[in-house]
Amino acid sequence: MNSFRWSQVLVFVASLAAGWGAMALRRPESAVPPVAPVPRAATGNSAEAAMAPLRAAKDRWTAIHAAIQLARDIPPQERLAWLDGGLFRHPDPLVVKLFMGELEGLLFNEDPYGFVADGIAKGRRTAVQHLARLAEQDAEGLIDFGKKLANPEQGRRMMFAGMKVLVDRDPAAVLALALEFPPPGNGEPAGEMTRLLAKAAGHDGEKLLNLADQRGDRWRAQLRAAAAQAMMTKDMGNAVRWLSTQPDGARLYAAAFDLAGGMSLEEMQAESKRVAEHLGDFSPKFAADLNRTIPGGWPGIRTRGCEELWLAADYSQLGFSKKQTADTLKSALGGLFSHDPVAAARYLSEHTDFPAKARQELIGNLEQRYGVTREEVPAELASFLTEAEFNRLKDAGMRSREKSQQPQKTPTVADEFAEAMSGPVEDALMLRSQWTPAQMEEAVAYVRNAPPEKLKEMADRLVYTGNPLQPIAAEIYRMALVKGVGNATTSEEMIEISIHWGGSDPTAASAWAESLPAGPERLCAVRNIASQWSFNDPAAAERWIAGLKDASEAKEARQAVKLAVEKSR
């Protein structure tokens, strides 16, 4: 199955282990940051003994539960040793990920400041997310802690994370703090600091330019870049006109668009539109400086949402090469065809020098659109396209409408499966989503009676299918298990189905689980359905468990319910 496969398993397990996240955050009480105790190393023998229940797990779900329980059972003074010492070893990366996540959650809750500082010092991969979490929860406390940290570089990193959150509440304080940082060592502006300074100054470019004059050469580039960012956010036209008069204007413009500066996609699109609205303010000299300073073309060239502006641009003034001009025009015209085909066709008719190959490609895209949407081809297009081009579009639209008006034969279940399995085996088993109860029963019966080779192909194809209809998918995996033709991931897929189905339709899921042959897959399904059912209707779940014929399955089901309840507290 695609990336959907284990996403809800992760959500479910995370919800079981969420208790530590709800506990109150504790700031360090002392003015001096506490020194983290040296973790007591677990001996090899004790680690092996602790791992024994996990190694005995017969399936993935049991291993996940055992791993989370192991993380909780490790004495606090040994947790860092387990985290960094490579004591936890398991072949399943998901089990490792969930164990480490639980262990890190416990360490964060126990001493968030010390754990984050330790993660930064050791370069731990997850330190970034823990730092961001701590900043959101206590920006001021994080800044105070970072000021007192023995390692100034690590302390500034913690302070900066807090400042990015605090700037929305107290920009003046953040501006003062930012100016206490050492200036850039190489004199080059840093993207994130550029954006933070602009925001902290209230996007007041003049204030930042005055600070640039006061703070000396090493701060000059950083503060001027922040001033450019502030001006461009407030008034792009004036910013471009000012930048075009500055000897370092091209570098400042590039720094303001620095993607490493934390600019979101929405911000990039907004700034790109502002650029397009002020293309006339880019003087030839400034445009030439940009093209010379920034290899590959200057940033802010995004045509989506502002196609007409780019189609009307004077590319000779902007200093674009022939290729850059052609690519930008094609992108803009393609976007315009998608929402205003008449305007796009009018542009083509007025610009006879538009490359023929690009023109035919755009007309081909429009033909495909009318061939599938059943839209009427606007009559105005005939005024701007050649007769052959217009007829291509009309014919495509006519064929689409004729096809839609023909009486459609309702495909049988056999037809559905035949069509879904007509492509290569790597293709997904995509079945329509709307089935009547009678059709669903017929489809399940079709699967039940399929020969082994067809059943194997169905199971193989389901690996590539997003979220198949649970009754059909469940029956495919059940029969694949019964007939011994399952693929390598059949057991994992059955775990997922039992979790999802146990939450949405536990009555049907429980009947399916009881129809599975005895073995680890059945036991795992019983446990998962019982735990999921107990969240929504504990009494009904207990009645089902009490009716299980196998006493050992009932015992396992009750244990799964108990464990799920404990971990959800």
PDB file of N, CA, C and O in Angstrom, residues 125-158:
ATOM      1  N   ARG A 125      19.363  14.245  15.741  1.00  0.00           N
ATOM      2  CA  ARG A 125      18.535  14.616  14.601  1.00  0.00           C
ATOM      3  C   ARG A 125      17.198  15.220  15.023  1.00  0.00           C
ATOM      4  O   ARG A 125      16.669  16.114  14.368  1.00  0.00           O
ATOM      5  N   THR A 126      16.619  14.738  16.092  1.00  0.00           N
ATOM      6  CA  THR A 126      15.295  15.200  16.520  1.00  0.00           C
ATOM      7  C   THR A 126      15.360  16.452  17.399  1.00  0.00           C
ATOM      8  O   THR A 126      14.325  16.924  17.855  1.00  0.00           O
ATOM      9  N   ALA A 127      16.569  16.983  17.616  1.00  0.00           N
ATOM     10  CA  ALA A 127      16.689  18.153  18.492  1.00  0.00           C
ATOM     11  C   ALA A 127      15.898  19.341  17.944  1.00  0.00           C
ATOM     12  O   ALA A 127      15.348  20.135  18.716  1.00  0.00           O
ATOM     13  N   VAL A 128      15.824  19.465  16.630  1.00  0.00           N
ATOM     14  CA  VAL A 128      15.147  20.610  16.019  1.00  0.00           C
ATOM     15  C   VAL A 128      13.666  20.625  16.394  1.00  0.00           C
ATOM     16  O   VAL A 128      13.120  21.665  16.776  1.00  0.00           O
ATOM     17  N   GLN A 129      13.005  19.471  16.286  1.00  0.00           N
ATOM     18  CA  GLN A 129      11.581  19.451  16.586  1.00  0.00           C
ATOM     19  C   GLN A 129      11.311  19.662  18.073  1.00  0.00           C
ATOM     20  O   GLN A 129      10.333  20.319  18.459  1.00  0.00           O
ATOM     21  N   HIS A 130      12.187  19.131  18.936  1.00  0.00           N
ATOM     22  CA  HIS A 130      12.009  19.355  20.377  1.00  0.00           C
ATOM     23  C   HIS A 130      12.260  20.823  20.726  1.00  0.00           C
ATOM     24  O   HIS A 130      11.584  21.388  21.599  1.00  0.00           O
ATOM     25  N   LEU A 131      13.222  21.433  20.061  1.00  0.00           N
ATOM     26  CA  LEU A 131      13.502  22.848  20.295  1.00  0.00           C
ATOM     27  C   LEU A 131      12.301  23.699  19.878  1.00  0.00           C
ATOM     28  O   LEU A 131      11.894  24.612  20.609  1.00  0.00           O
ATOM     29  N   ALA A 132      11.719  23.402  18.727  1.00  0.00           N
ATOM     30  CA  ALA A 132      10.555  24.164  18.261  1.00  0.00           C
ATOM     31  C   ALA A 132       9.373  23.975  19.214  1.00  0.00           C
ATOM     32  O   ALA A 132       8.641  24.923  19.511  1.00  0.00           O
ATOM     33  N   ARG A 133       9.215  22.780  19.717  1.00  0.00           N
ATOM     34  CA  ARG A 133       8.116  22.502  20.653  1.00  0.00           C
ATOM     35  C   ARG A 133       8.296  23.284  21.948  1.00  0.00           C
ATOM     36  O   ARG A 133       7.348  23.885  22.469  1.00  0.00           O
ATOM     37  N   LEU A 134       9.502  23.309  22.446  1.00  0.00           N
ATOM     38  CA  LEU A 134       9.783  24.033  23.685  1.00  0.00           C
ATOM     39  C   LEU A 134       9.586  25.534  23.480  1.00  0.00           C
ATOM     40  O   LEU A 134       9.062  26.230  24.359  1.00  0.00           O
ATOM     41  N   ALA A 135       9.973  26.039  22.292  1.00  0.00           N
ATOM     42  CA  ALA A 135       9.801  27.463  22.010  1.00  0.00           C
ATOM     43  C   ALA A 135       8.326  27.841  21.994  1.00  0.00           C
ATOM     44  O   ALA A 135       7.932  28.889  22.506  1.00  0.00           O
ATOM     45  N   GLU A 136       7.498  26.998  21.409  1.00  0.00           N
ATOM     46  CA  GLU A 136       6.064  27.274  21.377  1.00  0.00           C
ATOM     47  C   GLU A 136       5.463  27.259  22.772  1.00  0.00           C
ATOM     48  O   GLU A 136       4.558  28.032  23.079  1.00  0.00           O
ATOM     49  N   GLN A 137       5.973  26.401  23.637  1.00  0.00           N
ATOM     50  CA  GLN A 137       5.409  26.274  24.974  1.00  0.00           C
ATOM     51  C   GLN A 137       5.912  27.342  25.930  1.00  0.00           C
ATOM     52  O   GLN A 137       5.173  27.780  26.814  1.00  0.00           O
ATOM     53  N   ASP A 138       7.155  27.787  25.757  1.00  0.00           N
ATOM     54  CA  ASP A 138       7.720  28.721  26.735  1.00  0.00           C
ATOM     55  C   ASP A 138       8.856  29.511  26.087  1.00  0.00           C
ATOM     56  O   ASP A 138      10.028  29.265  26.354  1.00  0.00           O
ATOM     57  N   ALA A 139       8.509  30.452  25.224  1.00  0.00           N
ATOM     58  CA  ALA A 139       9.525  31.201  24.482  1.00  0.00           C
ATOM     59  C   ALA A 139      10.430  31.997  25.420  1.00  0.00           C
ATOM     60  O   ALA A 139      11.666  31.989  25.275  1.00  0.00           O
ATOM     61  N   GLU A 140       9.831  32.694  26.391  1.00  0.00           N
ATOM     62  CA  GLU A 140      10.640  33.511  27.304  1.00  0.00           C
ATOM     63  C   GLU A 140      11.588  32.644  28.137  1.00  0.00           C
ATOM     64  O   GLU A 140      12.752  32.988  28.342  1.00  0.00           O
ATOM     65  N   GLY A 141      11.062  31.527  28.654  1.00  0.00           N
ATOM     66  CA  GLY A 141      11.914  30.640  29.446  1.00  0.00           C
ATOM     67  C   GLY A 141      13.060  30.089  28.635  1.00  0.00           C
ATOM     68  O   GLY A 141      14.185  29.945  29.136  1.00  0.00           O
ATOM     69  N   LEU A 142      12.816  29.774  27.377  1.00  0.00           N
ATOM     70  CA  LEU A 142      13.868  29.245  26.512  1.00  0.00           C
ATOM     71  C   LEU A 142      14.939  30.298  26.255  1.00  0.00           C
ATOM     72  O   LEU A 142      16.141  29.994  26.247  1.00  0.00           O
ATOM     73  N   ILE A 143      14.510  31.540  26.061  1.00  0.00           N
ATOM     74  CA  ILE A 143      15.479  32.620  25.851  1.00  0.00           C
ATOM     75  C   ILE A 143      16.340  32.808  27.096  1.00  0.00           C
ATOM     76  O   ILE A 143      17.576  32.939  27.010  1.00  0.00           O
ATOM     77  N   ASP A 144      15.721  32.836  28.268  1.00  0.00           N
ATOM     78  CA  ASP A 144      16.481  32.989  29.515  1.00  0.00           C
ATOM     79  C   ASP A 144      17.462  31.838  29.705  1.00  0.00           C
ATOM     80  O   ASP A 144      18.606  32.042  30.121  1.00  0.00           O
ATOM     81  N   PHE A 145      17.014  30.643  29.399  1.00  0.00           N
ATOM     82  CA  PHE A 145      17.878  29.470  29.552  1.00  0.00           C
ATOM     83  C   PHE A 145      19.062  29.558  28.587  1.00  0.00           C
ATOM     84  O   PHE A 145      20.208  29.285  28.957  1.00  0.00           O
ATOM     85  N   GLY A 146      18.789  29.956  27.340  1.00  0.00           N
ATOM     86  CA  GLY A 146      19.859  30.051  26.354  1.00  0.00           C
ATOM     87  C   GLY A 146      20.904  31.084  26.722  1.00  0.00           C
ATOM     88  O   GLY A 146      22.095  30.907  26.457  1.00  0.00           O
ATOM     89  N   LYS A 147      20.487  32.181  27.372  1.00  0.00           N
ATOM     90  CA  LYS A 147      21.439  33.225  27.781  1.00  0.00           C
ATOM     91  C   LYS A 147      22.478  32.684  28.758  1.00  0.00           C
ATOM     92  O   LYS A 147      23.631  33.143  28.787  1.00  0.00           O
ATOM     93  N   LYS A 148      22.068  31.729  29.594  1.00  0.00           N
ATOM     94  CA  LYS A 148      22.939  31.252  30.664  1.00  0.00           C
ATOM     95  C   LYS A 148      23.700  29.976  30.303  1.00  0.00           C
ATOM     96  O   LYS A 148      24.483  29.494  31.105  1.00  0.00           O
ATOM     97  N   LEU A 149      23.440  29.448  29.120  1.00  0.00           N
ATOM     98  CA  LEU A 149      24.081  28.194  28.740  1.00  0.00           C
ATOM     99  C   LEU A 149      25.582  28.400  28.593  1.00  0.00           C
ATOM    100  O   LEU A 149      26.042  29.428  28.078  1.00  0.00           O
ATOM    101  N   ALA A 150      26.345  27.433  29.041  1.00  0.00           N
ATOM    102  CA  ALA A 150      27.803  27.554  29.024  1.00  0.00           C
ATOM    103  C   ALA A 150      28.346  27.690  27.609  1.00  0.00           C
ATOM    104  O   ALA A 150      29.313  28.423  27.370  1.00  0.00           O
ATOM    105  N   ASN A 151      27.757  26.971  26.677  1.00  0.00           N
ATOM    106  CA  ASN A 151      28.196  27.046  25.277  1.00  0.00           C
ATOM    107  C   ASN A 151      27.417  28.167  24.589  1.00  0.00           C
ATOM    108  O   ASN A 151      26.231  28.035  24.332  1.00  0.00           O
ATOM    109  N   PRO A 152      28.053  29.301  24.274  1.00  0.00           N
ATOM    110  CA  PRO A 152      27.310  30.447  23.745  1.00  0.00           C
ATOM    111  C   PRO A 152      26.645  30.164  22.397  1.00  0.00           C
ATOM    112  O   PRO A 152      25.544  30.641  22.126  1.00  0.00           O
ATOM    113  N   GLU A 153      27.291  29.377  21.544  1.00  0.00           N
ATOM    114  CA  GLU A 153      26.696  29.095  20.237  1.00  0.00           C
ATOM    115  C   GLU A 153      25.401  28.300  20.386  1.00  0.00           C
ATOM    116  O   GLU A 153      24.388  28.603  19.750  1.00  0.00           O
ATOM    117  N   GLN A 154      25.434  27.288  21.255  1.00  0.00           N
ATOM    118  CA  GLN A 154      24.231  26.506  21.498  1.00  0.00           C
ATOM    119  C   GLN A 154      23.171  27.348  22.202  1.00  0.00           C
ATOM    120  O   GLN A 154      21.972  27.220  21.932  1.00  0.00           O
ATOM    121  N   GLY A 155      23.613  28.210  23.097  1.00  0.00           N
ATOM    122  CA  GLY A 155      22.675  29.087  23.788  1.00  0.00           C
ATOM    123  C   GLY A 155      21.969  30.022  22.829  1.00  0.00           C
ATOM    124  O   GLY A 155      20.751  30.233  22.931  1.00  0.00           O
ATOM    125  N   ARG A 156      22.714  30.587  21.869  1.00  0.00           N
ATOM    126  CA  ARG A 156      22.089  31.489  20.896  1.00  0.00           C
ATOM    127  C   ARG A 156      21.090  30.742  20.014  1.00  0.00           C
ATOM    128  O   ARG A 156      20.070  31.301  19.602  1.00  0.00           O
ATOM    129  N   ARG A 157      21.398  29.490  19.732  1.00  0.00           N
ATOM    130  CA  ARG A 157      20.450  28.707  18.929  1.00  0.00           C
ATOM    131  C   ARG A 157      19.123  28.538  19.671  1.00  0.00           C
ATOM    132  O   ARG A 157      18.047  28.648  19.076  1.00  0.00           O
ATOM    133  N   MET A 158      19.212  28.306  20.970  1.00  0.00           N
ATOM    134  CA  MET A 158      17.995  28.170  21.763  1.00  0.00           C
ATOM    135  C   MET A 158      17.285  29.518  21.885  1.00  0.00           C
ATOM    136  O   MET A 158      16.057  29.604  21.777  1.00  0.00           O
TER     137      MET A 158
END
